[in-house]
PDB file of C-alpha atoms in Angstrom:
ATOM      1  CA  MET A  88     142.431 116.072 111.566  1.00  0.00           C
ATOM      2  CA  ARG A  89     141.640 112.344 111.661  1.00  0.00           C
ATOM      3  CA  GLY A  90     138.507 113.025 113.750  1.00  0.00           C
ATOM      4  CA  ALA A  91     137.315 115.608 111.213  1.00  0.00           C
ATOM      5  CA  LEU A  92     137.792 113.106 108.366  1.00  0.00           C
ATOM      6  CA  ILE A  93     135.814 110.449 110.223  1.00  0.00           C
ATOM      7  CA  ALA A  94     133.019 112.944 110.965  1.00  0.00           C
ATOM      8  CA  ALA A  95     132.956 114.002 107.290  1.00  0.00           C
ATOM      9  CA  ALA A  96     132.807 110.362 106.155  1.00  0.00           C
ATOM     10  CA  ILE A  97     129.934 109.632 108.554  1.00  0.00           C
ATOM     11  CA  GLY A  98     128.109 112.741 107.331  1.00  0.00           C
ATOM     12  CA  LEU A  99     128.576 111.625 103.728  1.00  0.00           C
ATOM     13  CA  ILE A 100     127.243 108.133 104.488  1.00  0.00           C
ATOM     14  CA  ILE A 101     124.190 109.570 106.282  1.00  0.00           C
ATOM     15  CA  GLY A 102     123.577 111.988 103.400  1.00  0.00           C
ATOM     16  CA  LEU A 103     123.854 109.238 100.799  1.00  0.00           C
ATOM     17  CA  ASN A 104     121.503 106.990 102.777  1.00  0.00           C
ATOM     18  CA  SER A 105     118.836 109.716 102.960  1.00  0.00           C
ATOM     19  CA  VAL A 106     119.169 110.346  99.205  1.00  0.00           C
ATOM     20  CA  ALA A 107     118.950 106.604  98.516  1.00  0.00           C
ATOM     21  CA  ALA A 108     115.804 106.360 100.644  1.00  0.00           C
ATOM     22  CA  SER A 109     114.130 108.908  98.381  1.00  0.00           C
ATOM     23  CA  ARG A 110     114.916 106.992  95.173  1.00  0.00           C
ATOM     24  CA  PRO A 111     113.717 103.639  93.889  1.00  0.00           C
ATOM     25  CA  SER A 112     116.047 100.775  94.676  1.00  0.00           C
ATOM     26  CA  SER A 113     118.273  99.753  91.799  1.00  0.00           C
ATOM     27  CA  ASN A 114     116.802  96.239  91.815  1.00  0.00           C
ATOM     28  CA  GLU A 115     113.228  97.574  91.560  1.00  0.00           C
ATOM     29  CA  THR A 116     111.436  96.086  88.574  1.00  0.00           C
ATOM     30  CA  LEU A 117     109.763  98.748  86.466  1.00  0.00           C
ATOM     31  CA  ILE A 118     106.437  97.935  84.824  1.00  0.00           C
ATOM     32  CA  PRO A 119     105.912  99.454  81.375  1.00  0.00           C
ATOM     33  CA  ILE A 120     102.464 101.051  81.097  1.00  0.00           C
ATOM     34  CA  THR A 121     101.324 101.940  77.590  1.00  0.00           C
ATOM     35  CA  THR A 122      98.733 104.620  76.827  1.00  0.00           C
ATOM     36  CA  ARG A 123      96.295 104.495  73.921  1.00  0.00           C
ATOM     37  CA  ALA A 124      98.649 106.832  72.003  1.00  0.00           C
ATOM     38  CA  GLY A 125     101.524 104.366  72.496  1.00  0.00           C
ATOM     39  CA  THR A 126     103.453 106.347  75.106  1.00  0.00           C
ATOM     40  CA  ASP A 127     105.221 104.245  77.722  1.00  0.00           C
ATOM     41  CA  ILE A 128     105.469 105.106  81.404  1.00  0.00           C
ATOM     42  CA  LEU A 129     107.835 103.071  83.561  1.00  0.00           C
ATOM     43  CA  ALA A 130     106.242 102.482  86.940  1.00  0.00           C
ATOM     44  CA  GLU A 131     107.635 101.140  90.169  1.00  0.00           C
ATOM     45  CA  HIS A 132     105.361  98.398  91.468  1.00  0.00           C
ATOM     46  CA  SER A 133     103.875  99.111  94.877  1.00  0.00           C
ATOM     47  CA  ASP A 134     102.290  95.783  95.745  1.00  0.00           C
ATOM     48  CA  THR A 135     102.827  95.327  99.491  1.00  0.00           C
ATOM     49  CA  ALA A 136     101.354  97.194 102.450  1.00  0.00           C
ATOM     50  CA  GLU A 137     104.808  98.612 103.240  1.00  0.00           C
ATOM     51  CA  LYS A 138     105.414  99.857  99.677  1.00  0.00           C
ATOM     52  CA  ARG A 139     101.883 101.251  99.396  1.00  0.00           C
ATOM     53  CA  GLY A 140     102.254 103.027 102.737  1.00  0.00           C
ATOM     54  CA  ARG A 141     105.489 104.721 101.656  1.00  0.00           C
ATOM     55  CA  GLY A 142     104.489 105.438  98.060  1.00  0.00           C
ATOM     56  CA  LEU A 143     106.372 108.430  96.680  1.00  0.00           C
ATOM     57  CA  MET A 144     106.969 110.008 100.089  1.00  0.00           C
ATOM     58  CA  PHE A 145     110.157 112.041 100.495  1.00  0.00           C
ATOM     59  CA  ARG A 146     111.024 111.987  96.777  1.00  0.00           C
ATOM     60  CA  GLU A 147     112.389 115.284  95.480  1.00  0.00           C
ATOM     61  CA  SER A 148     111.553 114.626  91.822  1.00  0.00           C
ATOM     62  CA  LEU A 149     109.942 112.187  89.421  1.00  0.00           C
ATOM     63  CA  PRO A 150     110.935 111.986  85.741  1.00  0.00           C
ATOM     64  CA  LYS A 151     108.065 112.605  83.288  1.00  0.00           C
ATOM     65  CA  ASP A 152     108.226 109.026  82.007  1.00  0.00           C
ATOM     66  CA  ARG A 153     108.134 107.464  85.490  1.00  0.00           C
ATOM     67  CA  GLY A 154     105.429 106.702  87.985  1.00  0.00           C
ATOM     68  CA  MET A 155     104.299 104.364  90.721  1.00  0.00           C
ATOM     69  CA  LEU A 156     101.669 101.683  90.179  1.00  0.00           C
ATOM     70  CA  PHE A 157      99.772 100.563  93.270  1.00  0.00           C
ATOM     71  CA  THR A 158      98.042  97.187  93.006  1.00  0.00           C
ATOM     72  CA  PHE A 159      95.405  95.881  95.375  1.00  0.00           C
ATOM     73  CA  SER A 160      93.931  92.406  95.811  1.00  0.00           C
ATOM     74  CA  GLU A 161      90.329  93.630  95.720  1.00  0.00           C
ATOM     75  CA  PRO A 162      88.337  96.552  94.340  1.00  0.00           C
ATOM     76  CA  GLN A 163      87.665  99.272  96.895  1.00  0.00           C
ATOM     77  CA  GLN A 164      87.498 103.069  97.144  1.00  0.00           C
ATOM     78  CA  TRP A 165      91.224 103.328  97.800  1.00  0.00           C
ATOM     79  CA  THR A 166      92.066 106.664  99.428  1.00  0.00           C
ATOM     80  CA  PHE A 167      95.352 108.502  98.838  1.00  0.00           C
ATOM     81  CA  TRP A 168      96.880 111.530 100.524  1.00  0.00           C
ATOM     82  CA  MET A 169     100.011 113.596 100.108  1.00  0.00           C
ATOM     83  CA  LYS A 170     101.547 113.514 103.589  1.00  0.00           C
ATOM     84  CA  ASN A 171     105.357 113.710 103.271  1.00  0.00           C
ATOM     85  CA  THR A 172     105.066 113.809  99.482  1.00  0.00           C
ATOM     86  CA  ARG A 173     107.276 116.602  98.220  1.00  0.00           C
ATOM     87  CA  ILE A 174     106.203 116.635  94.582  1.00  0.00           C
ATOM     88  CA  PRO A 175     102.722 117.427  93.214  1.00  0.00           C
ATOM     89  CA  LEU A 176     101.119 114.446  91.499  1.00  0.00           C
ATOM     90  CA  ASP A 177      98.399 113.250  89.175  1.00  0.00           C
ATOM     91  CA  ILE A 178      96.559 110.243  90.620  1.00  0.00           C
ATOM     92  CA  ILE A 179      94.812 107.848  88.220  1.00  0.00           C
ATOM     93  CA  TRP A 180      92.490 105.109  89.528  1.00  0.00           C
ATOM     94  CA  MET A 181      91.704 102.064  87.310  1.00  0.00           C
ATOM     95  CA  ASP A 182      89.320  99.140  87.574  1.00  0.00           C
ATOM     96  CA  GLY A 183      90.275  95.469  87.178  1.00  0.00           C
ATOM     97  CA  LYS A 184      90.196  95.829  83.376  1.00  0.00           C
ATOM     98  CA  LYS A 185      92.706  98.723  83.607  1.00  0.00           C
ATOM     99  CA  LYS A 186      90.083 101.247  82.544  1.00  0.00           C
ATOM    100  CA  ILE A 187      90.538 104.688  84.098  1.00  0.00           C
ATOM    101  CA  VAL A 188      87.651 105.382  86.483  1.00  0.00           C
ATOM    102  CA  HIS A 189      88.912 108.627  88.030  1.00  0.00           C
ATOM    103  CA  VAL A 190      91.736 111.166  87.622  1.00  0.00           C
ATOM    104  CA  GLU A 191      92.859 113.749  90.199  1.00  0.00           C
ATOM    105  CA  ARG A 192      95.076 116.261  88.446  1.00  0.00           C
ATOM    106  CA  ASN A 193      97.771 118.450  89.986  1.00  0.00           C
ATOM    107  CA  VAL A 194      97.317 117.233  93.542  1.00  0.00           C
ATOM    108  CA  PRO A 195      99.427 119.611  95.658  1.00  0.00           C
ATOM    109  CA  THR A 196     102.012 118.594  98.226  1.00  0.00           C
ATOM    110  CA  CYS A 197     101.100 118.734 101.895  1.00  0.00           C
ATOM    111  CA  SER A 198     103.631 119.908 104.467  1.00  0.00           C
ATOM    112  CA  ARG A 199     101.428 119.439 107.535  1.00  0.00           C
ATOM    113  CA  THR A 200     103.085 117.484 110.328  1.00  0.00           C
ATOM    114  CA  ASP A 201      99.799 116.122 111.653  1.00  0.00           C
ATOM    115  CA  ASP A 202      97.419 113.809 109.790  1.00  0.00           C
ATOM    116  CA  GLY A 203      95.353 116.703 108.392  1.00  0.00           C
ATOM    117  CA  CYS A 204      96.414 116.442 104.741  1.00  0.00           C
ATOM    118  CA  PRO A 205      93.496 116.237 102.282  1.00  0.00           C
ATOM    119  CA  GLN A 206      92.452 112.788 101.119  1.00  0.00           C
ATOM    120  CA  TYR A 207      91.602 111.851  97.545  1.00  0.00           C
ATOM    121  CA  GLN A 208      89.444 108.954  96.435  1.00  0.00           C
ATOM    122  CA  PRO A 209      87.239 107.976  93.501  1.00  0.00           C
ATOM    123  CA  ASN A 210      83.525 107.191  93.559  1.00  0.00           C
ATOM    124  CA  ASP A 211      84.279 103.850  91.886  1.00  0.00           C
ATOM    125  CA  GLN A 212      86.121 100.851  93.292  1.00  0.00           C
ATOM    126  CA  PRO A 213      89.492 100.525  91.549  1.00  0.00           C
ATOM    127  CA  VAL A 214      92.100  97.774  91.761  1.00  0.00           C
ATOM    128  CA  TYR A 215      95.007  99.836  90.377  1.00  0.00           C
ATOM    129  CA  VAL A 216      96.216 103.358  91.102  1.00  0.00           C
ATOM    130  CA  LEU A 217      98.920 105.122  89.092  1.00  0.00           C
ATOM    131  CA  GLU A 218     100.756 108.172  90.417  1.00  0.00           C
ATOM    132  CA  LEU A 219     102.529 110.433  87.936  1.00  0.00           C
ATOM    133  CA  GLY A 220     104.163 113.835  88.229  1.00  0.00           C
ATOM    134  CA  ALA A 221     101.632 116.687  88.135  1.00  0.00           C
ATOM    135  CA  GLY A 222     100.706 117.629  84.580  1.00  0.00           C
ATOM    136  CA  VAL A 223     101.709 114.309  83.021  1.00  0.00           C
ATOM    137  CA  ALA A 224      98.112 113.009  82.862  1.00  0.00           C
ATOM    138  CA  GLU A 225      97.137 116.176  80.976  1.00  0.00           C
ATOM    139  CA  SER A 226     100.087 115.958  78.587  1.00  0.00           C
ATOM    140  CA  LEU A 227      99.259 112.287  77.861  1.00  0.00           C
ATOM    141  CA  LYS A 228      95.543 113.146  77.596  1.00  0.00           C
ATOM    142  CA  LEU A 229      94.639 110.483  80.169  1.00  0.00           C
ATOM    143  CA  GLN A 230      90.949 110.584  81.001  1.00  0.00           C
ATOM    144  CA  ARG A 231      88.105 108.563  82.425  1.00  0.00           C
ATOM    145  CA  GLY A 232      87.135 105.615  80.219  1.00  0.00           C
ATOM    146  CA  MET A 233      90.571 105.115  78.637  1.00  0.00           C
ATOM    147  CA  VAL A 234      92.294 101.757  79.051  1.00  0.00           C
ATOM    148  CA  LEU A 235      95.988 101.514  79.908  1.00  0.00           C
ATOM    149  CA  LYS A 236      98.034  98.445  78.992  1.00  0.00           C
ATOM    150  CA  PHE A 237     100.396  96.751  81.427  1.00  0.00           C
ATOM    151  CA  ARG A 238     101.159  93.301  82.768  1.00  0.00           C
ATOM    152  CA  ILE A 239     101.742  92.437  86.401  1.00  0.00           C
ATOM    153  CA  ASP A 240     104.143  89.563  86.982  1.00  0.00           C
ATOM    154  CA  GLU A 241     102.451  87.591  89.756  1.00  0.00           C
ATOM    155  CA  ARG A 242     105.796  86.074  90.790  1.00  0.00           C
ATOM    156  CA  SER A 243     107.240  89.432  91.906  1.00  0.00           C
TER     157      SER A 243
END
Protein backbone atom coordinates (compact mmCIF):
# COMPACT_ATOMS: atom_id res chain seq x y z
CA MET A 1 0.00 0.00 0.00
CA ARG A 2 2.78 2.43 0.95
CA GLY A 3 4.60 1.69 -2.33
CA ALA A 4 1.43 2.42 -4.31
CA LEU A 5 1.01 5.77 -2.51
CA ILE A 6 4.61 6.74 -3.25
CA ALA A 7 4.19 5.77 -6.92
CA ALA A 8 0.96 7.80 -7.11
CA ALA A 9 2.66 10.82 -5.51
CA ILE A 10 5.57 10.60 -7.96
CA GLY A 11 3.13 10.31 -10.86
CA LEU A 12 1.26 13.38 -9.62
CA ILE A 13 4.48 15.39 -9.31
CA ILE A 14 5.57 14.39 -12.84
CA GLY A 15 2.12 15.25 -14.20
CA LEU A 16 2.09 18.64 -12.49
CA ASN A 17 5.60 19.42 -13.75
CA SER A 18 4.60 18.67 -17.36
CA VAL A 19 1.50 20.86 -17.00
CA ALA A 20 3.59 23.65 -15.46
CA ALA A 21 6.06 23.44 -18.34
CA SER A 22 3.23 24.17 -20.77
CA ARG A 23 2.09 27.31 -18.92
CA PRO A 24 3.77 30.66 -18.37
CA SER A 25 5.62 30.92 -15.09
CA SER A 26 3.72 32.76 -12.38
CA ASN A 27 6.49 35.37 -12.12
CA GLU A 28 6.37 36.09 -15.88
CA THR A 29 5.78 39.78 -16.53
CA LEU A 30 2.98 40.33 -19.02
CA ILE A 31 3.28 43.22 -21.46
CA PRO A 32 0.01 44.99 -22.29
CA ILE A 33 -0.33 45.53 -26.05
CA THR A 34 -3.05 47.94 -27.14
CA THR A 35 -4.69 47.86 -30.58
CA ARG A 36 -5.97 50.92 -32.42
CA ALA A 37 -9.49 50.04 -31.20
CA GLY A 38 -8.26 50.08 -27.59
CA THR A 39 -8.30 46.32 -26.99
CA ASP A 40 -5.55 45.03 -24.72
CA ILE A 41 -3.65 41.80 -25.22
CA LEU A 42 -1.42 40.57 -22.40
CA ALA A 43 1.74 39.09 -23.86
CA GLU A 44 4.50 37.06 -22.32
CA HIS A 45 7.85 38.59 -23.23
CA SER A 46 10.12 36.28 -25.19
CA ASP A 47 13.38 38.21 -25.19
CA THR A 48 16.13 35.60 -24.85
CA ALA A 49 17.32 32.92 -27.26
CA GLU A 50 15.99 30.23 -24.90
CA LYS A 51 12.53 31.83 -24.59
CA ARG A 52 12.34 32.51 -28.33
CA GLY A 53 13.36 28.93 -29.10
CA ARG A 54 10.61 27.51 -26.88
CA GLY A 55 7.91 30.03 -27.76
CA LEU A 56 4.45 28.55 -27.30
CA MET A 57 5.59 24.96 -27.79
CA PHE A 58 3.65 22.28 -25.90
CA ARG A 59 0.89 24.65 -24.76
CA GLU A 60 -2.59 23.13 -24.90
CA SER A 61 -4.45 26.45 -25.02
CA LEU A 62 -4.05 30.21 -25.14
CA PRO A 63 -6.72 32.60 -23.83
CA LYS A 64 -8.07 35.05 -26.44
CA ASP A 65 -6.60 38.02 -24.58
CA ARG A 66 -3.11 36.49 -24.28
CA GLY A 67 -0.15 36.15 -26.57
CA MET A 68 3.61 35.99 -26.78
CA LEU A 69 5.73 38.94 -27.87
CA PHE A 70 9.13 38.09 -29.34
CA THR A 71 11.67 40.92 -29.34
CA PHE A 72 14.89 40.97 -31.32
CA SER A 73 17.92 43.26 -31.12
CA GLU A 74 18.00 43.93 -34.86
CA PRO A 75 15.61 43.93 -37.82
CA GLN A 76 15.73 40.75 -39.86
CA GLN A 77 13.40 38.38 -41.74
CA TRP A 78 12.69 36.38 -38.60
CA THR A 79 11.35 32.93 -39.49
CA PHE A 80 8.83 31.05 -37.33
CA TRP A 81 7.56 27.48 -37.48
CA MET A 82 5.05 25.40 -35.58
CA LYS A 83 7.10 22.39 -34.50
CA ASN A 84 5.73 21.09 -31.17
CA THR A 85 3.12 23.85 -31.13
CA ARG A 86 -0.21 22.28 -30.29
CA ILE A 87 -2.47 25.27 -30.93
CA PRO A 88 -3.02 27.07 -34.26
CA LEU A 89 -1.77 30.66 -34.19
CA ASP A 90 -1.85 34.04 -35.86
CA ILE A 91 1.66 35.46 -36.29
CA ILE A 92 2.07 39.24 -36.55
CA TRP A 93 5.43 40.79 -37.51
CA MET A 94 6.15 44.46 -36.64
CA ASP A 95 8.93 46.89 -37.48
CA GLY A 96 10.87 48.99 -34.95
CA LYS A 97 8.02 51.53 -34.84
CA LYS A 98 5.56 48.72 -33.92
CA LYS A 99 3.83 48.96 -37.29
CA ILE A 100 2.48 45.65 -38.56
CA VAL A 101 4.43 44.60 -41.66
CA HIS A 102 2.99 41.11 -42.13
CA VAL A 103 0.25 38.85 -40.72
CA GLU A 104 0.00 35.06 -41.11
CA ARG A 105 -3.49 34.01 -40.10
CA ASN A 106 -4.62 30.61 -38.82
CA VAL A 107 -1.22 28.95 -39.01
CA PRO A 108 -1.91 25.25 -38.39
CA THR A 109 -0.14 23.05 -35.87
CA CYS A 110 2.54 20.68 -37.08
CA SER A 111 2.86 17.21 -35.59
CA ARG A 112 5.88 16.10 -37.62
CA THR A 113 8.69 14.64 -35.52
CA ASP A 114 11.39 15.72 -37.96
CA ASP A 115 12.29 19.30 -38.87
CA GLY A 116 9.93 19.36 -41.88
CA CYS A 117 7.30 21.73 -40.48
CA PRO A 118 6.51 24.70 -42.76
CA GLN A 119 8.30 27.96 -42.04
CA TYR A 120 6.69 31.39 -42.05
CA GLN A 121 8.44 34.69 -42.57
CA PRO A 122 7.65 38.19 -43.83
CA ASN A 123 9.21 39.99 -46.79
CA ASP A 124 10.10 42.88 -44.47
CA GLN A 125 12.59 42.97 -41.62
CA PRO A 126 10.70 43.16 -38.31
CA VAL A 127 12.00 43.66 -34.78
CA TYR A 128 8.89 42.36 -32.99
CA VAL A 129 6.70 39.31 -33.56
CA LEU A 130 3.41 38.71 -31.76
CA GLU A 131 1.79 35.27 -31.61
CA LEU A 132 -1.92 35.06 -30.82
CA GLY A 133 -4.44 32.23 -30.91
CA ALA A 134 -5.74 31.55 -34.43
CA GLY A 135 -8.59 33.89 -35.35
CA VAL A 136 -7.70 36.59 -32.83
CA ALA A 137 -5.98 38.81 -35.43
CA GLU A 138 -9.15 38.65 -37.55
CA SER A 139 -11.44 39.40 -34.61
CA LEU A 140 -9.26 42.39 -33.63
CA LYS A 141 -9.03 43.45 -37.30
CA LEU A 142 -5.22 43.52 -37.15
CA GLN A 143 -3.73 44.23 -40.55
CA ARG A 144 -0.63 45.46 -42.31
CA GLY A 145 0.08 49.14 -41.65
CA MET A 146 -1.59 49.30 -38.23
CA VAL A 147 0.49 50.34 -35.23
CA LEU A 148 0.26 48.50 -31.91
CA LYS A 149 1.14 50.22 -28.63
CA PHE A 150 3.33 48.60 -26.00
CA ARG A 151 6.37 49.39 -23.90
CA ILE A 152 9.31 47.08 -23.32
CA ASP A 153 11.00 47.47 -19.96
CA GLU A 154 14.69 47.28 -20.83
CA ARG A 155 15.53 46.20 -17.27
CA SER A 156 13.67 42.88 -17.59
